CSV table of C-alpha atoms and ligand atoms in Angstrom, one decimal:
chain,number,residue,atom,x,y,z
A,1,MET,CA,0.0,0.0,0.0
A,2,ALA,CA,1.6,3.2,-1.1
A,3,ILE,CA,2.2,6.2,1.2
A,4,ILE,CA,0.7,9.5,0.1
A,5,VAL,CA,1.3,13.1,1.2
A,6,LEU,CA,-1.6,15.5,1.5
A,7,GLU,CA,-0.1,18.6,0.0
A,8,ASP,CA,-2.5,21.0,1.6
A,9,LYS,CA,-1.7,19.7,5.1
A,10,CYS,CA,2.1,19.4,4.7
A,11,ILE,CA,3.9,22.4,6.1
A,12,GLY,CA,7.4,21.3,5.1
A,13,CYS,CA,8.6,20.7,8.7
A,14,LYS,CA,10.9,17.8,7.6
A,15,LEU,CA,9.9,15.5,10.6
A,16,CYS,CA,9.1,12.8,8.2
A,17,LEU,CA,12.4,13.2,6.4
A,18,LYS,CA,14.3,12.6,9.7
A,19,ALA,CA,12.1,9.6,10.6
A,20,CYS,CA,12.5,7.8,7.2
A,21,PRO,CA,15.1,5.1,7.5
A,22,PHE,CA,15.2,4.6,3.7
A,23,ASP,CA,15.9,8.1,2.5
A,24,ALA,CA,12.6,7.9,0.6
A,25,ILE,CA,11.4,11.4,1.1
A,26,ASP,CA,12.5,14.5,-0.8
A,27,MET,CA,11.6,18.1,0.0
A,28,ILE,CA,10.4,19.8,-3.1
A,29,GLU,CA,9.1,23.4,-2.9
A,30,LYS,CA,8.7,22.9,0.9
A,31,LYS,CA,6.5,19.9,0.5
A,32,ALA,CA,7.4,16.3,1.3
A,33,VAL,CA,7.5,14.1,-1.8
A,34,ILE,CA,7.7,10.3,-1.5
A,35,ASN,CA,10.3,8.8,-3.9
A,36,ASP,CA,10.8,5.3,-5.3
A,37,LYS,CA,12.9,4.1,-2.3
A,38,CYS,CA,9.8,4.0,-0.2
A,39,VAL,CA,8.9,0.5,1.3
A,40,ALA,CA,5.7,1.8,2.9
A,41,CYS,CA,7.1,1.0,6.4
A,42,GLY,CA,5.0,3.8,7.9
A,43,ALA,CA,7.7,5.5,10.0
A,44,CYS,CA,6.8,8.9,8.4
A,45,LEU,CA,3.1,8.4,9.3
A,46,ASP,CA,4.0,8.1,13.0
A,47,ALA,CA,6.4,11.1,12.8
A,48,CYS,CA,4.0,13.5,11.0
A,49,LYS,CA,2.3,15.7,13.5
A,50,PHE,CA,-0.1,17.3,11.0
A,51,ASP,CA,-2.0,14.2,9.6
A,52,ALA,CA,-0.4,15.0,6.3
A,53,ILE,CA,0.7,11.5,5.4
A,54,LEU,CA,-1.6,8.6,4.8
A,55,ARG,CA,-1.5,5.1,3.5
A,56,GLU,CA,-3.2,5.1,0.1
A,57,ASP,CA,-6.1,2.9,1.2
A,58,GLN,CA,-6.9,5.0,4.3
A,59,GLY,CA,-8.8,7.8,2.6
A,60,ALA,CA,-10.9,5.4,0.5
A,61,ALA,CA,-11.8,3.1,3.5
A,62,GLU,CA,-12.8,6.1,5.6
A,63,LYS,CA,-15.2,7.3,2.8
A,64,ASP,CA,-17.0,4.0,2.5
A,65,LEU,CA,-17.8,3.1,6.2
A,66,SER,CA,-21.4,4.1,5.9
A,67,ALA,CA,-22.0,1.4,3.2
A,68,TYR,CA,-21.5,-1.3,5.8
A,69,LYS,CA,-24.6,-2.6,7.7
A,70,ASN,CA,-25.8,-5.4,9.9
A,71,VAL,CA,-24.2,-7.8,12.4
A,72,TRP,CA,-23.1,-11.2,11.0
A,73,VAL,CA,-22.4,-14.3,12.9
A,74,PHE,CA,-20.5,-17.2,11.3
A,75,VAL,CA,-22.6,-20.2,12.4
A,76,GLU,CA,-20.1,-23.0,12.6
A,77,GLN,CA,-21.6,-26.4,12.1
A,78,ARG,CA,-19.9,-29.8,12.3
A,79,GLU,CA,-21.5,-32.9,11.1
A,80,ASP,CA,-24.7,-30.9,10.6
A,81,LYS,CA,-24.8,-29.7,14.2
A,82,ILE,CA,-24.6,-26.1,15.2
A,83,MET,CA,-21.6,-25.6,17.6
A,84,PRO,CA,-22.6,-24.2,21.0
A,85,VAL,CA,-20.4,-21.1,20.5
A,86,ALA,CA,-22.4,-20.1,17.4
A,87,ILE,CA,-25.6,-20.1,19.6
A,88,GLU,CA,-23.8,-17.9,22.1
A,89,LEU,CA,-22.8,-15.6,19.3
A,90,LEU,CA,-26.3,-15.4,17.9
A,91,GLY,CA,-27.4,-14.3,21.4
A,92,GLU,CA,-24.6,-11.7,21.6
A,93,GLY,CA,-25.0,-10.6,18.0
A,94,LYS,CA,-28.7,-10.0,18.5
A,95,ARG,CA,-28.0,-7.7,21.5
A,96,LEU,CA,-25.4,-5.8,19.5
A,97,ALA,CA,-27.6,-5.5,16.4
A,98,LYS,CA,-30.5,-4.2,18.6
A,99,GLU,CA,-28.2,-1.5,20.1
A,100,ILE,CA,-27.1,-0.3,16.7
A,101,GLY,CA,-30.5,-0.7,15.2
A,102,VAL,CA,-29.6,-3.2,12.4
A,103,GLU,CA,-30.4,-6.8,11.5
A,104,LEU,CA,-28.7,-9.9,12.7
A,105,CYS,CA,-27.6,-12.2,9.9
A,106,ALA,CA,-26.3,-15.8,10.2
A,107,VAL,CA,-23.7,-17.1,7.7
A,108,LEU,CA,-24.1,-20.9,7.3
A,109,LEU,CA,-21.9,-23.0,5.1
A,110,GLY,CA,-22.2,-26.8,4.4
A,111,GLU,CA,-24.1,-29.3,2.3
A,112,ASP,CA,-27.8,-30.2,2.8
A,113,ILE,CA,-28.1,-28.1,5.9
A,114,GLY,CA,-31.3,-26.2,5.2
A,115,GLU,CA,-32.8,-27.3,8.5
A,116,LEU,CA,-30.0,-25.6,10.4
A,117,ALA,CA,-30.9,-22.3,8.7
A,118,LYS,CA,-34.3,-22.5,10.3
A,119,ASP,CA,-32.6,-23.1,13.7
A,120,CYS,CA,-30.6,-19.9,13.1
A,121,ILE,CA,-33.8,-18.0,12.7
A,122,ALA,CA,-35.2,-19.6,15.9
A,123,TYR,CA,-32.1,-18.4,17.7
A,124,GLY,CA,-32.6,-14.8,16.6
A,125,ALA,CA,-31.2,-14.3,13.1
A,126,ASP,CA,-33.3,-12.0,10.9
A,127,LYS,CA,-31.5,-13.3,7.7
A,128,VAL,CA,-29.5,-16.4,7.0
A,129,TYR,CA,-27.0,-16.5,4.2
A,130,LEU,CA,-27.0,-20.2,3.3
A,131,ALA,CA,-24.1,-21.4,1.1
A,132,GLN,CA,-24.5,-25.1,0.2
A,133,HIS,CA,-22.1,-27.0,-2.0
A,134,PRO,CA,-20.5,-30.5,-1.9
A,135,LEU,CA,-17.1,-28.8,-1.4
A,136,LEU,CA,-18.4,-27.0,1.7
A,137,LYS,CA,-19.5,-30.2,3.4
A,138,VAL,CA,-16.3,-30.3,5.6
A,139,PHE,CA,-14.4,-27.2,6.5
A,140,THR,CA,-11.4,-26.3,4.4
A,141,THR,CA,-9.6,-23.0,5.0
A,142,ASP,CA,-9.5,-22.2,1.2
A,143,GLY,CA,-13.1,-23.0,0.5
A,144,TYR,CA,-14.7,-21.3,3.5
A,145,THR,CA,-12.4,-18.2,3.1
A,146,LYS,CA,-13.3,-17.8,-0.5
A,147,VAL,CA,-17.1,-18.0,0.0
A,148,ILE,CA,-17.2,-15.8,3.1
A,149,SER,CA,-14.8,-13.2,1.7
A,150,GLU,CA,-16.8,-12.9,-1.5
A,151,LEU,CA,-20.0,-12.6,0.5
A,152,ILE,CA,-18.6,-9.9,2.7
A,153,GLN,CA,-17.4,-7.9,-0.3
A,154,ALA,CA,-20.8,-8.2,-1.9
A,155,GLU,CA,-23.0,-7.5,1.2
A,156,LYS,CA,-20.8,-5.3,3.3
A,157,PRO,CA,-21.6,-6.2,6.9
A,158,GLU,CA,-20.6,-3.8,9.7
A,159,ILE,CA,-19.6,-6.5,12.2
A,160,VAL,CA,-18.6,-10.1,11.7
A,161,LEU,CA,-18.3,-12.5,14.7
A,162,LEU,CA,-16.8,-16.0,14.8
A,163,GLY,CA,-16.2,-18.4,17.6
A,164,ALA,CA,-12.6,-18.8,18.7
A,165,THR,CA,-12.7,-22.5,18.0
A,166,HIS,CA,-10.0,-24.3,16.0
A,167,ILE,CA,-12.0,-23.5,12.8
A,168,GLY,CA,-12.8,-19.9,13.8
A,169,ARG,CA,-9.1,-19.2,14.7
A,170,ASP,CA,-8.0,-20.5,11.3
A,171,LEU,CA,-10.7,-18.9,9.2
A,172,ALA,CA,-11.1,-15.4,10.8
A,173,PRO,CA,-7.6,-14.1,10.1
A,174,ARG,CA,-7.7,-15.4,6.5
A,175,VAL,CA,-11.0,-13.7,5.8
A,176,ALA,CA,-9.9,-10.5,7.6
A,177,ALA,CA,-6.8,-10.3,5.4
A,178,ARG,CA,-8.8,-11.1,2.2
A,179,VAL,CA,-11.3,-8.3,2.9
A,180,ASP,CA,-8.6,-5.9,4.1
A,181,THR,CA,-9.7,-5.3,7.7
A,182,GLY,CA,-8.5,-5.9,11.2
A,183,LEU,CA,-9.4,-8.7,13.6
A,184,THR,CA,-9.5,-8.9,17.4
A,185,ALA,CA,-9.0,-12.5,18.4
A,186,ASP,CA,-10.2,-14.2,21.5
A,187,CYS,CA,-12.5,-11.5,22.8
A,188,THR,CA,-14.2,-12.0,26.2
A,189,LYS,CA,-16.5,-8.9,26.0
A,190,LEU,CA,-18.2,-6.9,23.2
A,191,GLU,CA,-19.9,-3.6,23.6
A,192,ILE,CA,-21.2,-0.8,21.4
A,193,ASP,CA,-19.8,2.7,21.9
A,194,GLN,CA,-22.8,4.8,22.6
A,195,GLU,CA,-21.4,7.8,20.8
A,196,ASP,CA,-20.3,6.5,17.5
A,197,LYS,CA,-21.8,3.0,17.5
A,198,LYS,CA,-18.4,1.4,16.9
A,199,LEU,CA,-17.7,-2.1,18.3
A,200,LEU,CA,-15.6,-2.1,21.5
A,201,GLN,CA,-13.7,-5.4,21.5
A,202,THR,CA,-12.2,-6.5,24.8
A,203,ARG,CA,-9.6,-9.2,25.3
A,204,PRO,CA,-6.9,-10.1,27.8
A,205,ALA,CA,-3.5,-8.7,26.9
A,206,PHE,CA,0.1,-8.9,28.2
A,207,GLY,CA,-0.2,-12.4,29.6
A,208,GLY,CA,-3.7,-11.7,31.0
A,209,ASN,CA,-2.5,-8.9,33.3
A,210,ILE,CA,-4.6,-6.3,31.6
A,211,MET,CA,-7.8,-6.2,29.6
A,212,ALA,CA,-7.4,-4.3,26.3
A,213,THR,CA,-10.3,-2.7,24.5
A,214,ILE,CA,-9.7,-2.6,20.7
A,215,VAL,CA,-11.6,-0.4,18.2
A,216,CYS,CA,-11.4,-0.9,14.4
A,217,THR,CA,-11.7,2.8,13.4
A,218,LYS,CA,-10.9,2.9,9.7
A,219,HIS,CA,-11.8,-0.4,8.1
A,220,ARG,CA,-14.9,-2.5,7.8
A,221,PRO,CA,-16.2,-5.0,8.8
A,222,GLN,CA,-15.2,-4.9,12.4
A,223,MET,CA,-14.2,-8.5,13.0
A,224,ALA,CA,-13.8,-10.5,16.2
A,225,THR,CA,-13.4,-14.0,17.4
A,226,VAL,CA,-15.0,-14.8,20.7
A,227,ARG,CA,-14.0,-17.5,23.2
A,228,PRO,CA,-16.6,-20.3,23.6
A,229,GLY,CA,-18.4,-20.3,26.9
A,230,VAL,CA,-18.1,-16.6,27.6
A,231,MET,CA,-21.5,-15.3,26.3
A,232,ASP,CA,-24.9,-16.5,27.2
A,233,LYS,CA,-26.6,-18.8,24.7
A,234,ALA,CA,-29.5,-17.5,22.6
A,235,VAL,CA,-32.9,-19.0,23.5
A,236,SER,CA,-34.6,-20.8,20.7
A,237,ASP,CA,-38.1,-19.5,19.6
A,238,ALA,CA,-39.5,-21.7,16.9
A,239,GLY,CA,-42.2,-19.1,16.2
A,240,ARG,CA,-39.7,-16.5,14.9
A,241,SER,CA,-39.7,-15.8,11.2
A,242,GLY,CA,-36.8,-14.7,9.0
A,243,GLN,CA,-35.4,-14.8,5.5
A,244,ILE,CA,-33.2,-17.5,4.1
A,245,ILE,CA,-31.0,-16.3,1.3
A,246,GLU,CA,-29.4,-19.1,-0.9
A,247,VAL,CA,-25.9,-17.9,-1.8
A,248,PRO,CA,-24.7,-19.0,-5.2
A,249,VAL,CA,-21.4,-20.8,-4.5
A,250,ASN,CA,-18.6,-20.1,-7.0
A,251,LEU,CA,-16.2,-22.8,-5.9
A,252,GLU,CA,-14.1,-25.4,-7.8
A,253,LYS,CA,-11.9,-28.2,-6.7
A,254,LYS,CA,-8.8,-26.2,-7.8
A,255,ASP,CA,-9.7,-23.4,-5.4
A,256,ILE,CA,-9.0,-25.7,-2.5
A,257,ARG,CA,-5.4,-26.7,-1.9
A,258,THR,CA,-6.1,-29.3,0.7
A,259,GLU,CA,-8.2,-32.4,0.4
A,260,VAL,CA,-10.0,-33.9,3.4
A,261,ILE,CA,-9.6,-37.6,2.9
A,262,LYS,CA,-10.9,-38.8,6.2
A,263,VAL,CA,-12.0,-37.3,9.5
A,264,VAL,CA,-10.5,-39.3,12.4
A,265,LYS,CA,-11.8,-38.4,15.8
A,266,SER,CA,-9.5,-38.5,18.8
A,267,ASP,CA,-10.3,-41.5,21.0
A,268,LYS,CA,-9.4,-39.8,24.2
A,269,ALA,CA,-12.5,-38.8,26.2
A,270,MET,CA,-13.3,-35.2,25.7
A,271,VAL,CA,-14.3,-33.2,28.8
A,272,ALA,CA,-17.3,-31.0,28.2
A,273,LEU,CA,-16.1,-28.3,30.5
A,274,GLU,CA,-17.9,-25.5,28.7
A,275,GLU,CA,-21.2,-27.3,29.0
A,276,ALA,CA,-20.8,-28.5,32.6
A,277,GLU,CA,-23.1,-27.2,35.4
A,278,VAL,CA,-20.6,-28.2,38.1
A,279,ILE,CA,-16.8,-28.2,37.9
A,280,VAL,CA,-14.5,-29.4,40.6
A,281,ALA,CA,-11.1,-28.1,39.7
A,282,GLY,CA,-7.7,-29.0,41.1
A,283,GLY,CA,-4.5,-27.0,41.4
A,284,ARG,CA,-0.9,-27.5,42.5
A,285,GLY,CA,-2.2,-27.8,46.0
A,286,LEU,CA,-3.2,-31.4,45.2
A,287,GLY,CA,0.5,-32.2,45.5
A,288,LYS,CA,0.3,-35.3,43.3
A,289,PRO,CA,-1.6,-36.6,40.2
A,290,GLU,CA,-3.6,-39.1,42.3
A,291,GLY,CA,-5.3,-36.1,43.9
A,292,PHE,CA,-7.5,-35.8,40.9
A,293,GLN,CA,-9.1,-39.1,41.7
A,294,LEU,CA,-10.4,-37.6,44.9
A,295,LEU,CA,-11.8,-34.6,43.0
A,296,GLU,CA,-13.4,-37.0,40.5
A,297,GLN,CA,-15.3,-38.6,43.3
A,298,LEU,CA,-16.7,-35.2,44.4
A,299,ALA,CA,-17.5,-34.3,40.8
A,300,ASN,CA,-19.3,-37.6,40.3
A,301,ARG,CA,-21.4,-37.0,43.4
A,302,LEU,CA,-22.4,-33.6,42.1
A,303,GLY,CA,-22.9,-34.7,38.5
A,304,GLY,CA,-20.0,-32.5,37.4
A,305,VAL,CA,-16.6,-32.8,35.7
A,306,VAL,CA,-13.0,-32.2,36.7
A,307,GLY,CA,-11.2,-29.0,35.8
A,308,ALA,CA,-7.5,-28.1,36.4
A,309,SER,CA,-5.1,-25.2,36.7
A,310,ARG,CA,-2.3,-24.9,34.2
A,311,ALA,CA,0.3,-25.8,36.9
A,312,THR,CA,-1.2,-29.3,37.1
A,313,VAL,CA,-1.4,-29.7,33.3
A,314,ASP,CA,2.2,-28.5,33.0
A,315,ALA,CA,3.2,-31.0,35.6
A,316,GLY,CA,1.7,-33.8,33.5
A,317,TRP,CA,-0.9,-34.7,36.2
A,318,ILE,CA,-3.9,-34.2,33.9
A,319,ASN,CA,-4.7,-33.7,30.3
A,320,HIS,CA,-4.8,-30.2,28.8
A,321,ASP,CA,-8.5,-30.7,27.9
A,322,HIS,CA,-9.2,-30.1,31.6
A,323,GLN,CA,-7.4,-26.8,31.8
A,324,VAL,CA,-9.4,-23.7,32.8
A,325,GLY,CA,-8.1,-20.2,32.1
A,326,GLN,CA,-6.6,-17.9,29.6
A,327,THR,CA,-4.8,-20.6,27.7
A,328,GLY,CA,-7.4,-23.3,28.6
A,329,LYS,CA,-11.1,-23.1,28.5
A,330,THR,CA,-13.5,-20.4,29.6
A,331,VAL,CA,-16.3,-21.9,31.7
A,332,LYS,CA,-19.5,-20.7,33.1
A,333,PRO,CA,-20.9,-23.5,35.4
A,334,ARG,CA,-23.4,-23.0,38.1
A,335,ILE,CA,-20.9,-24.2,40.7
A,336,TYR,CA,-17.1,-24.0,40.5
A,337,ILE,CA,-15.1,-25.6,43.3
A,338,ALA,CA,-11.4,-24.6,43.3
A,339,CYS,CA,-9.3,-27.0,45.3
A,340,GLY,CA,-5.7,-26.0,46.0
A,341,ILE,CA,-5.8,-23.3,43.3
A,342,SER,CA,-4.2,-20.0,44.3
A,343,GLY,CA,-6.3,-17.8,41.9
A,344,ALA,CA,-3.7,-16.5,39.4
A,345,ILE,CA,-5.3,-13.9,37.1
A,346,GLN,CA,-4.8,-16.2,34.1
A,347,HIS,CA,-6.8,-18.9,35.9
A,348,MET,CA,-9.5,-16.5,37.0
A,349,ALA,CA,-9.9,-15.2,33.5
A,350,GLY,CA,-11.4,-18.6,32.6
A,351,MET,CA,-13.8,-19.2,35.6
A,352,GLN,CA,-14.9,-15.9,37.1
A,353,GLY,CA,-18.2,-16.1,35.2
A,354,ALA,CA,-19.3,-19.1,37.3
A,355,ASP,CA,-22.5,-18.4,39.3
A,356,ILE,CA,-21.1,-19.7,42.6
A,357,ILE,CA,-17.4,-20.1,43.3
A,358,ILE,CA,-16.3,-22.2,46.3
A,359,ALA,CA,-12.6,-22.1,47.1
A,360,ILE,CA,-10.7,-24.6,49.3
A,361,ASN,CA,-7.2,-23.5,50.2
A,362,LYS,CA,-5.0,-23.8,53.2
A,363,ASN,CA,-3.7,-20.2,52.7
A,364,PRO,CA,-6.3,-17.7,54.0
A,365,ASP,CA,-4.6,-15.0,51.9
A,366,ALA,CA,-4.8,-16.9,48.6
A,367,PRO,CA,-6.2,-14.5,45.9
A,368,ILE,CA,-8.9,-17.0,45.0
A,369,PHE,CA,-10.8,-16.0,48.1
A,370,GLY,CA,-11.1,-12.5,46.6
A,371,ILE,CA,-13.6,-13.8,44.1
A,372,ALA,CA,-15.1,-16.8,46.0
A,373,ASP,CA,-18.7,-16.7,47.2
A,374,TYR,CA,-17.8,-19.4,49.8
A,375,GLY,CA,-14.3,-19.9,51.1
A,376,ILE,CA,-13.0,-22.9,53.1
A,377,VAL,CA,-9.6,-22.4,54.7
A,378,GLY,CA,-8.1,-25.8,55.2
A,379,ASP,CA,-6.3,-28.8,53.8
A,380,LEU,CA,-8.2,-30.1,50.7
A,381,TYR,CA,-7.4,-33.7,51.7
A,382,GLU,CA,-9.5,-33.1,54.8
A,383,VAL,CA,-12.2,-30.8,53.4
A,384,VAL,CA,-13.0,-32.7,50.1
A,385,PRO,CA,-13.5,-36.2,51.8
A,386,ALA,CA,-15.7,-34.4,54.4
A,387,LEU,CA,-17.8,-32.9,51.6
A,388,ILE,CA,-18.1,-36.3,49.8
A,389,ASP,CA,-19.1,-37.9,53.1
A,390,GLY,CA,-21.7,-35.2,53.8
A,391,LEU,CA,-23.2,-35.6,50.3
A,392,GLU,CA,-23.4,-39.4,50.7
A,393,ARG,CA,-25.3,-38.9,54.0
A,394,VAL,CA,-27.7,-36.5,52.3
A,395,ASP,CA,-28.3,-39.0,49.5
A,396,ASP,CA,-28.9,-41.8,52.0
B,1,FAD,P1,-0.2,-22.3,42.7
B,1,FAD,O1,-0.2,-20.9,42.3
B,1,FAD,O2,1.1,-22.9,43.1
B,1,FAD,O3,-1.2,-22.5,43.9
B,1,FAD,C1,-1.4,-23.7,44.7
B,1,FAD,C2,-2.3,-23.3,45.8
B,1,FAD,O4,-2.6,-24.5,46.5
B,1,FAD,C3,-1.8,-22.3,46.8
B,1,FAD,O5,-2.7,-21.3,47.0
B,1,FAD,C4,-1.6,-23.1,48.1
B,1,FAD,O6,-1.9,-22.4,49.3
B,1,FAD,C5,-2.7,-24.2,47.9
B,1,FAD,N1,-2.5,-25.5,48.6
B,1,FAD,C6,-1.3,-26.2,48.8
B,1,FAD,N2,-1.5,-27.3,49.4
B,1,FAD,C7,-2.8,-27.3,49.7
B,1,FAD,C8,-3.7,-28.3,50.4
B,1,FAD,N3,-3.2,-29.4,50.8
B,1,FAD,N4,-5.0,-28.0,50.6
B,1,FAD,C9,-5.5,-26.8,50.1
B,1,FAD,N5,-4.7,-25.9,49.5
B,1,FAD,C10,-3.4,-26.1,49.3
B,1,FAD,N6,-3.0,-20.9,34.7
B,1,FAD,C11,-4.2,-21.5,34.6
B,1,FAD,O7,-4.7,-22.1,35.6
B,1,FAD,N7,-4.9,-21.5,33.4
B,1,FAD,C12,-4.4,-20.9,32.4
B,1,FAD,O8,-5.1,-20.9,31.3
B,1,FAD,C13,-3.2,-20.2,32.4
B,1,FAD,N8,-2.7,-19.5,31.4
B,1,FAD,C14,-1.5,-18.8,31.5
B,1,FAD,C15,-1.1,-18.0,30.5
B,1,FAD,C16,0.1,-17.3,30.6
B,1,FAD,C17,0.5,-16.4,29.5
B,1,FAD,C18,0.8,-17.3,31.8
B,1,FAD,C19,2.0,-16.5,32.0
B,1,FAD,C20,0.4,-18.1,32.9
B,1,FAD,C21,-0.8,-18.8,32.8
B,1,FAD,N9,-1.3,-19.6,33.8
B,1,FAD,C22,-2.5,-20.2,33.7
B,1,FAD,C23,-0.5,-19.9,35.0
B,1,FAD,C24,-0.9,-19.1,36.2
B,1,FAD,O9,-0.2,-17.8,36.2
B,1,FAD,C25,-0.5,-19.8,37.5
B,1,FAD,O10,0.9,-20.1,37.5
B,1,FAD,C26,-1.3,-21.1,37.7
B,1,FAD,O11,-2.7,-20.8,37.5
B,1,FAD,C27,-1.1,-21.6,39.1
B,1,FAD,O12,-1.7,-22.8,39.3
B,1,FAD,P2,-2.2,-23.2,40.8
B,1,FAD,O13,-3.1,-22.2,41.4
B,1,FAD,O14,-2.6,-24.6,40.7
B,1,FAD,O15,-0.8,-23.3,41.6
């Protein structure tokens, strides 16, 4: 993208000349002029105090922002089932669309998935862009990127949301690059700026120590991926009506550089942490891998599953599927019982949305007590068996 100088704004101060590492600016008649040594590094843009230097696309993109309308949600389906995160995004998308005063549109790709389009409407979509083709039956980066990018370029949505799943994390940056916009990955909160209606995209930054709110000011659409389990799911209403738009798919085998020969599912049992109502999670305070067997007994009693801190996963005591937190899963159970977990910010980022947090820790100053609804100061190897025992007596 070329760099351009706005002659009427340039005052000939030479700040850009000094900042340019490539000797790519000449002063001609007291105006900066970019010469052919320019590599578009942007150093002059930062140096200019008079907004007199732009990237060539900036002016154009700014002019066109009003052409972009509606909130889109990429409805990820696998084996003809809508992924839970897509239902969460339809709920969140509906809220955002209402605040801006626009429509919520679902984007659904696959083969023979007409029924799912109706589900999208029941979950709140006003319109469903339905792209069906044998080459879209299973996800391929090339195929999905091409179809969605072309649709964005044709229809110009204002906001595009995708789940931060393996597929969403692969697809979103490709699409963003193709349509020449930015992307905020792994958001945990989305809001609308009440003044200018721009999307405020919040995500953990700097190792989870701060929350950064990112705004896409000059490009459209505003694109974000959102972590599964963070937003509330939309509630289905079979009585809703909406429009299903069949998208003509212009896709050939040669457009897709990979071929999916077979889908092999992992045979290790997956933990449905994001769906669980009760999670009993263990940390380094367990002291040994066998400690998780005790937690499993408590979880079974409560009809829940076992979660873990990263310290235990890193120690090889339990599989990464169980990890809760910034680099693990974001969970929202009704009850979260943290056993021997200190409450590092990166762990809390993944579980603070739980309705009730119960912490068991022998250190009364452990940070986890700061967010716990109920705190038990004590040795987990005494407290957890006592809880199991108590529950057994209640059941009897
Ligand atoms: P510790 O901090 O060592 O805490 C152990 C606790 O157990 C202590 O509070 C202690 O008082 C208590 N205890 C000891 N013995 C007993 C006992 N017998 N009974 C009761 N209590 C006892 N962490 C995550 O969990 N998830 C993440 O996704 C994650 N992502 C990260 C990403 C980045 C970029 C970074 C830098 C770190 C991340 N971490 C994550 C690591 C995080 O910073 C902490 O190191 C980790 O959460 C600590 O785990 P812990 O609470 O089990 O261990």
